[in-house]
Amino acid sequence: MKVTILGTGTATPLLRRNAAGLVVDAAGSLILVDIGPGTLRRMCEAEVDLKAIDVILITHFHPDHVSDLVPFLFASNYAYGPFRKEPFVLIGPSGLEQFYEALVNIYGEWIVPFGDRLIKREMDAQAPDKFVSGDLVIRSAPSAHSPPAVSYRLEVEGSSLTVSGDTDVSENLVELARGTNLLICECSMPENLKIPGHLVPSEAGVTAERAGVKKLVLTHFYPPCDEVDVVQQASTTFPGEIIRAEDLMVLVV
C-alpha cells in the first residue's frame, strides 16, 4: 500500500497544512480517506486523478473532513477525455444517506453522478463493521468524537493501515489498530493543551503502544503543535518509529 498525505491540518486555515485527507493505493484501488476543504487541490499537486478514485471513506461529517465532497461529486460529471463509467463507493458512518440527501437538496442534481455510478454504504457508528471489495477489506469502529464518527482499518495482502480520524482516547481504536503496520493518528494539540474529543501526543503514543502497531504517524495538527516537538512528546509513551506528517508526504506500507 502507498499512502499520500493530502492534509495534516484542521479547521484552522493554514498555508502549510491542508484540512484532513489522504489517499491510499491498495490492491489496485484508490481509496480517499476524508475530503476536507482543499483536498481536490492537493490531489492535483500529488498527481492523483479524481476520476481514478474508487472509494471515499468519511470518518465524520464535520466541515474540515467533508467540505470538498460537493465539488468532487460535481466534477465527477464534467470530465474531459475518457469518462469514468465504473461505479465508485462512498462510505461513512450512520447518517451518511441523510447527509448526502441534504446536500442534494441544497445543490440539486448537479452533484448526483450520472449513470448510477455512486454506491453509498453506511458503517455502524456504534459497533465494529466491515466492507469487502475484492482483496481489500475495510473495517471500522466507533471513535470517541462527536457522533456519528468512526475510525477505519484497511487490509490487503497481509498489510494493514489504520486511520483514527478525530478521536479522544478510545478502546475501540486500540482494538481496531491491533498489530497494524501503520497507525495514522490524530494529534490535535500538544501535551499542555488537551481538549475533549481529541488526542495529545502522549495519548497517541499510548494508543500505538497498547495496539502493538509497527509505526505511528501523527497528523491533524492545530497551530500550537507546530510550536513544539510532538514526536518527542509521543516518544515518551511509544518506543517505536514516529513520524510527524506533512502535506504531500508519501509512505509505503
mmCIF file of C-alpha atoms in Angstrom:
data_model
loop_
_atom_site.group_PDB
_atom_site.id
_atom_site.type_symbol
_atom_site.label_atom_id
_atom_site.label_comp_id
_atom_site.label_asym_id
_atom_site.label_seq_id
_atom_site.Cartn_x
_atom_site.Cartn_y
_atom_site.Cartn_z
ATOM 1 C CA MET A 1 0.000 0.000 0.000
ATOM 2 C CA LYS A 2 1.138 3.510 -0.799
ATOM 3 C CA VAL A 3 -0.215 6.410 1.252
ATOM 4 C CA THR A 4 -0.145 10.029 0.141
ATOM 5 C CA ILE A 5 -0.993 12.508 2.878
ATOM 6 C CA LEU A 6 -3.113 15.280 1.371
ATOM 7 C CA GLY A 7 -3.880 17.259 4.521
ATOM 8 C CA THR A 8 -2.402 17.306 8.011
ATOM 9 C CA GLY A 9 -4.342 20.254 9.394
ATOM 10 C CA THR A 10 -7.702 21.018 10.933
ATOM 11 C CA ALA A 11 -10.497 23.564 10.752
ATOM 12 C CA THR A 12 -7.911 26.344 11.136
ATOM 13 C CA PRO A 13 -6.790 27.513 7.663
ATOM 14 C CA LEU A 14 -3.025 27.201 7.244
ATOM 15 C CA LEU A 15 -0.865 27.566 4.148
ATOM 16 C CA ARG A 16 1.382 24.729 5.308
ATOM 17 C CA ARG A 17 -1.358 22.318 6.311
ATOM 18 C CA ASN A 18 -4.476 21.491 4.350
ATOM 19 C CA ALA A 19 -7.540 20.098 6.118
ATOM 20 C CA ALA A 20 -7.975 16.353 6.592
ATOM 21 C CA GLY A 21 -7.431 13.979 3.698
ATOM 22 C CA LEU A 22 -5.205 11.176 2.451
ATOM 23 C CA VAL A 23 -5.235 8.728 -0.440
ATOM 24 C CA VAL A 24 -4.271 5.057 -0.321
ATOM 25 C CA ASP A 25 -3.241 2.972 -3.334
ATOM 26 C CA ALA A 26 -4.065 -0.607 -2.362
ATOM 27 C CA ALA A 27 -4.887 -3.785 -4.296
ATOM 28 C CA GLY A 28 -5.414 -1.841 -7.500
ATOM 29 C CA SER A 29 -7.870 0.555 -5.847
ATOM 30 C CA LEU A 30 -7.506 4.203 -4.884
ATOM 31 C CA ILE A 31 -9.131 4.991 -1.543
ATOM 32 C CA LEU A 32 -9.628 8.580 -0.399
ATOM 33 C CA VAL A 33 -9.942 8.936 3.378
ATOM 34 C CA ASP A 34 -11.707 12.184 4.304
ATOM 35 C CA ILE A 35 -12.096 15.063 1.897
ATOM 36 C CA GLY A 36 -11.763 18.352 3.752
ATOM 37 C CA PRO A 37 -11.552 21.771 2.085
ATOM 38 C CA GLY A 38 -8.626 21.990 -0.329
ATOM 39 C CA THR A 39 -8.346 18.230 -0.834
ATOM 40 C CA LEU A 40 -9.017 18.435 -4.569
ATOM 41 C CA ARG A 41 -6.212 20.976 -4.992
ATOM 42 C CA ARG A 42 -3.838 18.763 -3.022
ATOM 43 C CA MET A 43 -4.863 15.819 -5.244
ATOM 44 C CA CYS A 44 -3.795 17.845 -8.261
ATOM 45 C CA GLU A 45 -0.464 18.627 -6.605
ATOM 46 C CA ALA A 46 0.024 14.928 -5.810
ATOM 47 C CA GLU A 47 -0.982 13.985 -9.367
ATOM 48 C CA VAL A 48 -3.937 11.916 -8.173
ATOM 49 C CA ASP A 49 -6.653 11.757 -10.824
ATOM 50 C CA LEU A 50 -10.123 12.485 -9.459
ATOM 51 C CA LYS A 51 -11.603 10.008 -11.946
ATOM 52 C CA ALA A 52 -9.403 7.241 -10.545
ATOM 53 C CA ILE A 53 -10.847 7.306 -7.018
ATOM 54 C CA ASP A 54 -12.672 4.051 -6.299
ATOM 55 C CA VAL A 55 -13.685 4.550 -2.664
ATOM 56 C CA ILE A 56 -14.219 7.603 -0.460
ATOM 57 C CA LEU A 57 -14.163 6.978 3.291
ATOM 58 C CA ILE A 58 -15.611 9.646 5.560
ATOM 59 C CA THR A 59 -14.773 9.447 9.254
ATOM 60 C CA HIS A 60 -17.398 12.004 10.341
ATOM 61 C CA PHE A 61 -19.359 14.938 8.989
ATOM 62 C CA HIS A 62 -17.513 17.982 10.363
ATOM 63 C CA PRO A 63 -16.713 20.513 7.604
ATOM 64 C CA ASP A 64 -12.941 20.077 7.826
ATOM 65 C CA HIS A 65 -13.422 16.430 6.831
ATOM 66 C CA VAL A 66 -16.135 16.642 4.154
ATOM 67 C CA SER A 67 -16.242 20.084 2.544
ATOM 68 C CA ASP A 68 -14.693 19.008 -0.775
ATOM 69 C CA LEU A 69 -17.209 16.200 -1.268
ATOM 70 C CA VAL A 70 -19.619 18.507 -3.092
ATOM 71 C CA PRO A 71 -17.027 19.762 -5.628
ATOM 72 C CA PHE A 72 -15.759 16.192 -6.025
ATOM 73 C CA LEU A 73 -19.234 14.927 -6.961
ATOM 74 C CA PHE A 74 -19.842 17.973 -9.173
ATOM 75 C CA ALA A 75 -16.544 17.464 -11.003
ATOM 76 C CA SER A 76 -17.227 13.753 -11.480
ATOM 77 C CA ASN A 77 -19.871 14.676 -14.064
ATOM 78 C CA TYR A 78 -17.621 17.032 -16.040
ATOM 79 C CA ALA A 79 -14.615 15.026 -17.182
ATOM 80 C CA TYR A 80 -12.755 15.788 -20.393
ATOM 81 C CA GLY A 81 -11.276 12.860 -22.276
ATOM 82 C CA PRO A 82 -12.071 9.329 -21.049
ATOM 83 C CA PHE A 83 -15.162 9.336 -18.831
ATOM 84 C CA ARG A 84 -15.249 7.052 -15.808
ATOM 85 C CA LYS A 85 -18.115 4.626 -16.267
ATOM 86 C CA GLU A 86 -17.269 2.346 -13.349
ATOM 87 C CA PRO A 87 -19.115 2.941 -10.066
ATOM 88 C CA PHE A 88 -17.352 4.372 -7.040
ATOM 89 C CA VAL A 89 -18.264 3.873 -3.399
ATOM 90 C CA LEU A 90 -18.966 6.499 -0.747
ATOM 91 C CA ILE A 91 -18.624 5.078 2.760
ATOM 92 C CA GLY A 92 -19.342 6.870 6.016
ATOM 93 C CA PRO A 93 -20.824 6.376 9.463
ATOM 94 C CA SER A 94 -24.519 6.036 10.198
ATOM 95 C CA GLY A 95 -26.302 9.084 8.824
ATOM 96 C CA LEU A 96 -24.399 9.123 5.521
ATOM 97 C CA GLU A 97 -27.550 8.698 3.438
ATOM 98 C CA GLN A 98 -29.290 11.561 5.246
ATOM 99 C CA PHE A 99 -26.180 13.736 4.864
ATOM 100 C CA TYR A 100 -25.969 13.019 1.129
ATOM 101 C CA GLU A 101 -29.669 13.711 0.550
ATOM 102 C CA ALA A 102 -29.337 17.018 2.394
ATOM 103 C CA LEU A 103 -26.505 18.021 0.061
ATOM 104 C CA VAL A 104 -28.592 17.075 -2.985
ATOM 105 C CA ASN A 105 -31.484 19.146 -1.616
ATOM 106 C CA ILE A 106 -29.144 22.139 -1.493
ATOM 107 C CA TYR A 107 -27.174 21.692 -4.730
ATOM 108 C CA GLY A 108 -29.653 19.706 -6.791
ATOM 109 C CA GLU A 109 -28.983 17.064 -9.415
ATOM 110 C CA TRP A 110 -25.709 18.801 -10.348
ATOM 111 C CA ILE A 111 -23.890 16.717 -7.716
ATOM 112 C CA VAL A 112 -25.604 13.398 -8.470
ATOM 113 C CA PRO A 113 -23.152 11.287 -10.520
ATOM 114 C CA PHE A 114 -24.564 10.285 -13.897
ATOM 115 C CA GLY A 115 -25.490 6.688 -14.613
ATOM 116 C CA ASP A 116 -25.974 5.397 -11.065
ATOM 117 C CA ARG A 117 -22.196 5.379 -10.594
ATOM 118 C CA LEU A 118 -22.367 6.281 -6.896
ATOM 119 C CA ILE A 119 -22.784 3.465 -4.375
ATOM 120 C CA LYS A 120 -23.352 4.519 -0.761
ATOM 121 C CA ARG A 121 -22.584 2.363 2.254
ATOM 122 C CA GLU A 122 -23.182 3.275 5.888
ATOM 123 C CA MET A 123 -20.902 1.820 8.554
ATOM 124 C CA ASP A 124 -22.286 1.208 12.033
ATOM 125 C CA ALA A 125 -21.291 4.122 14.258
ATOM 126 C CA GLN A 126 -21.971 2.150 17.449
ATOM 127 C CA ALA A 127 -20.219 -1.157 16.756
ATOM 128 C CA PRO A 128 -17.445 -2.634 14.587
ATOM 129 C CA ASP A 129 -18.345 -3.060 10.914
ATOM 130 C CA LYS A 130 -16.734 -4.357 7.719
ATOM 131 C CA PHE A 131 -16.859 -3.738 3.956
ATOM 132 C CA VAL A 132 -15.119 -6.028 1.460
ATOM 133 C CA SER A 133 -14.223 -5.205 -2.147
ATOM 134 C CA GLY A 134 -12.130 -7.856 -3.864
ATOM 135 C CA ASP A 135 -8.847 -8.252 -1.966
ATOM 136 C CA LEU A 136 -9.488 -5.055 0.017
ATOM 137 C CA VAL A 137 -11.052 -5.297 3.474
ATOM 138 C CA ILE A 138 -12.204 -2.093 5.179
ATOM 139 C CA ARG A 139 -13.012 -2.349 8.869
ATOM 140 C CA SER A 140 -14.488 0.403 11.020
ATOM 141 C CA ALA A 141 -15.059 1.074 14.690
ATOM 142 C CA PRO A 142 -16.777 3.920 16.566
ATOM 143 C CA SER A 143 -14.442 6.755 17.551
ATOM 144 C CA ALA A 144 -14.577 8.917 20.672
ATOM 145 C CA HIS A 145 -15.622 12.089 18.876
ATOM 146 C CA SER A 146 -18.840 13.940 18.056
ATOM 147 C CA PRO A 147 -21.126 11.109 16.904
ATOM 148 C CA PRO A 148 -21.576 9.651 14.418
ATOM 149 C CA ALA A 149 -17.854 9.118 13.875
ATOM 150 C CA VAL A 150 -15.674 6.132 13.014
ATOM 151 C CA SER A 151 -12.067 5.082 12.544
ATOM 152 C CA TYR A 152 -11.004 2.849 9.635
ATOM 153 C CA ARG A 153 -8.608 -0.026 9.055
ATOM 154 C CA LEU A 154 -7.616 -1.082 5.527
ATOM 155 C CA GLU A 155 -6.251 -4.585 4.975
ATOM 156 C CA VAL A 156 -4.797 -6.105 1.806
ATOM 157 C CA GLU A 157 -2.327 -8.915 1.116
ATOM 158 C CA GLY A 158 -1.129 -9.153 4.716
ATOM 159 C CA SER A 159 -0.586 -5.409 5.174
ATOM 160 C CA SER A 160 -2.761 -3.061 7.176
ATOM 161 C CA LEU A 161 -3.236 0.641 7.704
ATOM 162 C CA THR A 162 -5.378 2.251 10.409
ATOM 163 C CA VAL A 163 -6.646 5.836 10.292
ATOM 164 C CA SER A 164 -8.022 7.191 13.552
ATOM 165 C CA GLY A 165 -9.990 10.155 12.235
ATOM 166 C CA ASP A 166 -10.853 12.556 15.040
ATOM 167 C CA THR A 167 -10.956 10.828 18.407
ATOM 168 C CA ASP A 168 -10.243 11.046 22.087
ATOM 169 C CA VAL A 169 -8.738 8.119 23.996
ATOM 170 C CA SER A 170 -10.591 5.078 22.682
ATOM 171 C CA GLU A 171 -10.508 1.374 23.446
ATOM 172 C CA ASN A 172 -12.250 0.875 20.097
ATOM 173 C CA LEU A 173 -9.269 2.408 18.292
ATOM 174 C CA VAL A 174 -6.811 0.237 20.229
ATOM 175 C CA GLU A 175 -8.669 -2.905 19.161
ATOM 176 C CA LEU A 176 -9.135 -1.727 15.564
ATOM 177 C CA ALA A 177 -5.423 -0.910 15.221
ATOM 178 C CA ARG A 178 -4.213 -4.112 16.918
ATOM 179 C CA GLY A 179 -0.984 -5.181 15.174
ATOM 180 C CA THR A 180 -1.422 -2.779 12.271
ATOM 181 C CA ASN A 181 1.595 -1.886 10.131
ATOM 182 C CA LEU A 182 0.846 1.833 10.226
ATOM 183 C CA LEU A 183 -1.374 3.913 12.508
ATOM 184 C CA ILE A 184 -2.154 7.395 11.210
ATOM 185 C CA CYS A 185 -3.375 9.019 14.388
ATOM 186 C CA GLU A 186 -4.795 12.409 15.158
ATOM 187 C CA CYS A 187 -2.719 14.594 17.479
ATOM 188 C CA SER A 188 -4.600 17.861 17.617
ATOM 189 C CA MET A 189 -2.886 19.628 20.489
ATOM 190 C CA PRO A 190 0.385 19.483 22.472
ATOM 191 C CA GLU A 191 0.545 17.987 25.950
ATOM 192 C CA ASN A 192 -0.474 21.091 27.881
ATOM 193 C CA LEU A 193 -3.475 21.959 25.680
ATOM 194 C CA LYS A 194 -5.684 18.858 25.845
ATOM 195 C CA ILE A 195 -9.223 19.391 24.514
ATOM 196 C CA PRO A 196 -12.127 16.917 24.703
ATOM 197 C CA GLY A 197 -12.646 14.746 21.652
ATOM 198 C CA HIS A 198 -9.005 14.917 20.559
ATOM 199 C CA LEU A 199 -5.628 13.443 21.471
ATOM 200 C CA VAL A 200 -2.350 14.890 22.688
ATOM 201 C CA PRO A 201 0.936 13.210 21.664
ATOM 202 C CA SER A 202 1.373 11.019 24.734
ATOM 203 C CA GLU A 203 -2.177 9.674 24.298
ATOM 204 C CA ALA A 204 -1.487 8.863 20.650
ATOM 205 C CA GLY A 205 1.668 7.090 21.827
ATOM 206 C CA VAL A 206 -0.194 5.066 24.438
ATOM 207 C CA THR A 207 -2.744 4.056 21.795
ATOM 208 C CA ALA A 208 0.030 2.874 19.462
ATOM 209 C CA GLU A 209 1.864 1.029 22.246
ATOM 210 C CA ARG A 210 -1.233 -0.751 23.529
ATOM 211 C CA ALA A 211 -2.262 -1.717 19.983
ATOM 212 C CA GLY A 212 1.222 -3.030 19.191
ATOM 213 C CA VAL A 213 1.494 -1.047 15.961
ATOM 214 C CA LYS A 214 4.694 -1.082 13.939
ATOM 215 C CA LYS A 215 4.803 2.616 13.031
ATOM 216 C CA LEU A 216 2.953 5.722 14.262
ATOM 217 C CA VAL A 217 2.212 8.759 12.105
ATOM 218 C CA LEU A 218 0.929 11.875 13.873
ATOM 219 C CA THR A 219 -1.416 14.218 11.996
ATOM 220 C CA HIS A 220 -4.377 16.645 12.343
ATOM 221 C CA PHE A 221 -2.376 19.472 13.907
ATOM 222 C CA TYR A 222 -3.771 22.729 15.232
ATOM 223 C CA PRO A 223 -1.201 25.579 15.084
ATOM 224 C CA PRO A 224 0.190 25.043 18.631
ATOM 225 C CA CYS A 225 1.520 21.640 17.509
ATOM 226 C CA ASP A 226 3.927 23.370 15.140
ATOM 227 C CA GLU A 227 5.495 25.185 18.074
ATOM 228 C CA VAL A 228 6.626 22.025 19.886
ATOM 229 C CA ASP A 229 8.237 18.653 19.140
ATOM 230 C CA VAL A 230 5.173 16.408 19.056
ATOM 231 C CA VAL A 231 7.304 13.414 18.056
ATOM 232 C CA GLN A 232 9.385 13.764 21.221
ATOM 233 C CA GLN A 233 6.229 14.100 23.320
ATOM 234 C CA ALA A 234 4.745 10.945 21.783
ATOM 235 C CA SER A 235 8.025 9.047 22.220
ATOM 236 C CA THR A 236 7.575 9.179 25.997
ATOM 237 C CA THR A 237 4.841 6.545 25.633
ATOM 238 C CA PHE A 238 5.670 4.794 22.336
ATOM 239 C CA PRO A 239 9.176 3.400 21.717
ATOM 240 C CA GLY A 240 8.666 2.624 18.031
ATOM 241 C CA GLU A 241 9.131 4.779 14.951
ATOM 242 C CA ILE A 242 7.107 8.012 14.984
ATOM 243 C CA ILE A 243 6.624 10.308 12.004
ATOM 244 C CA ARG A 244 5.301 13.856 12.012
ATOM 245 C CA ALA A 245 3.045 14.020 8.962
ATOM 246 C CA GLU A 246 3.405 16.776 6.389
ATOM 247 C CA ASP A 247 1.192 17.557 3.413
ATOM 248 C CA LEU A 248 2.128 15.574 0.275
ATOM 249 C CA MET A 249 4.262 13.129 2.285
ATOM 250 C CA VAL A 250 4.314 9.633 0.741
ATOM 251 C CA LEU A 251 4.528 6.495 2.900
ATOM 252 C CA VAL A 252 4.798 2.862 1.849
ATOM 253 C CA VAL A 253 3.166 0.176 3.990
#
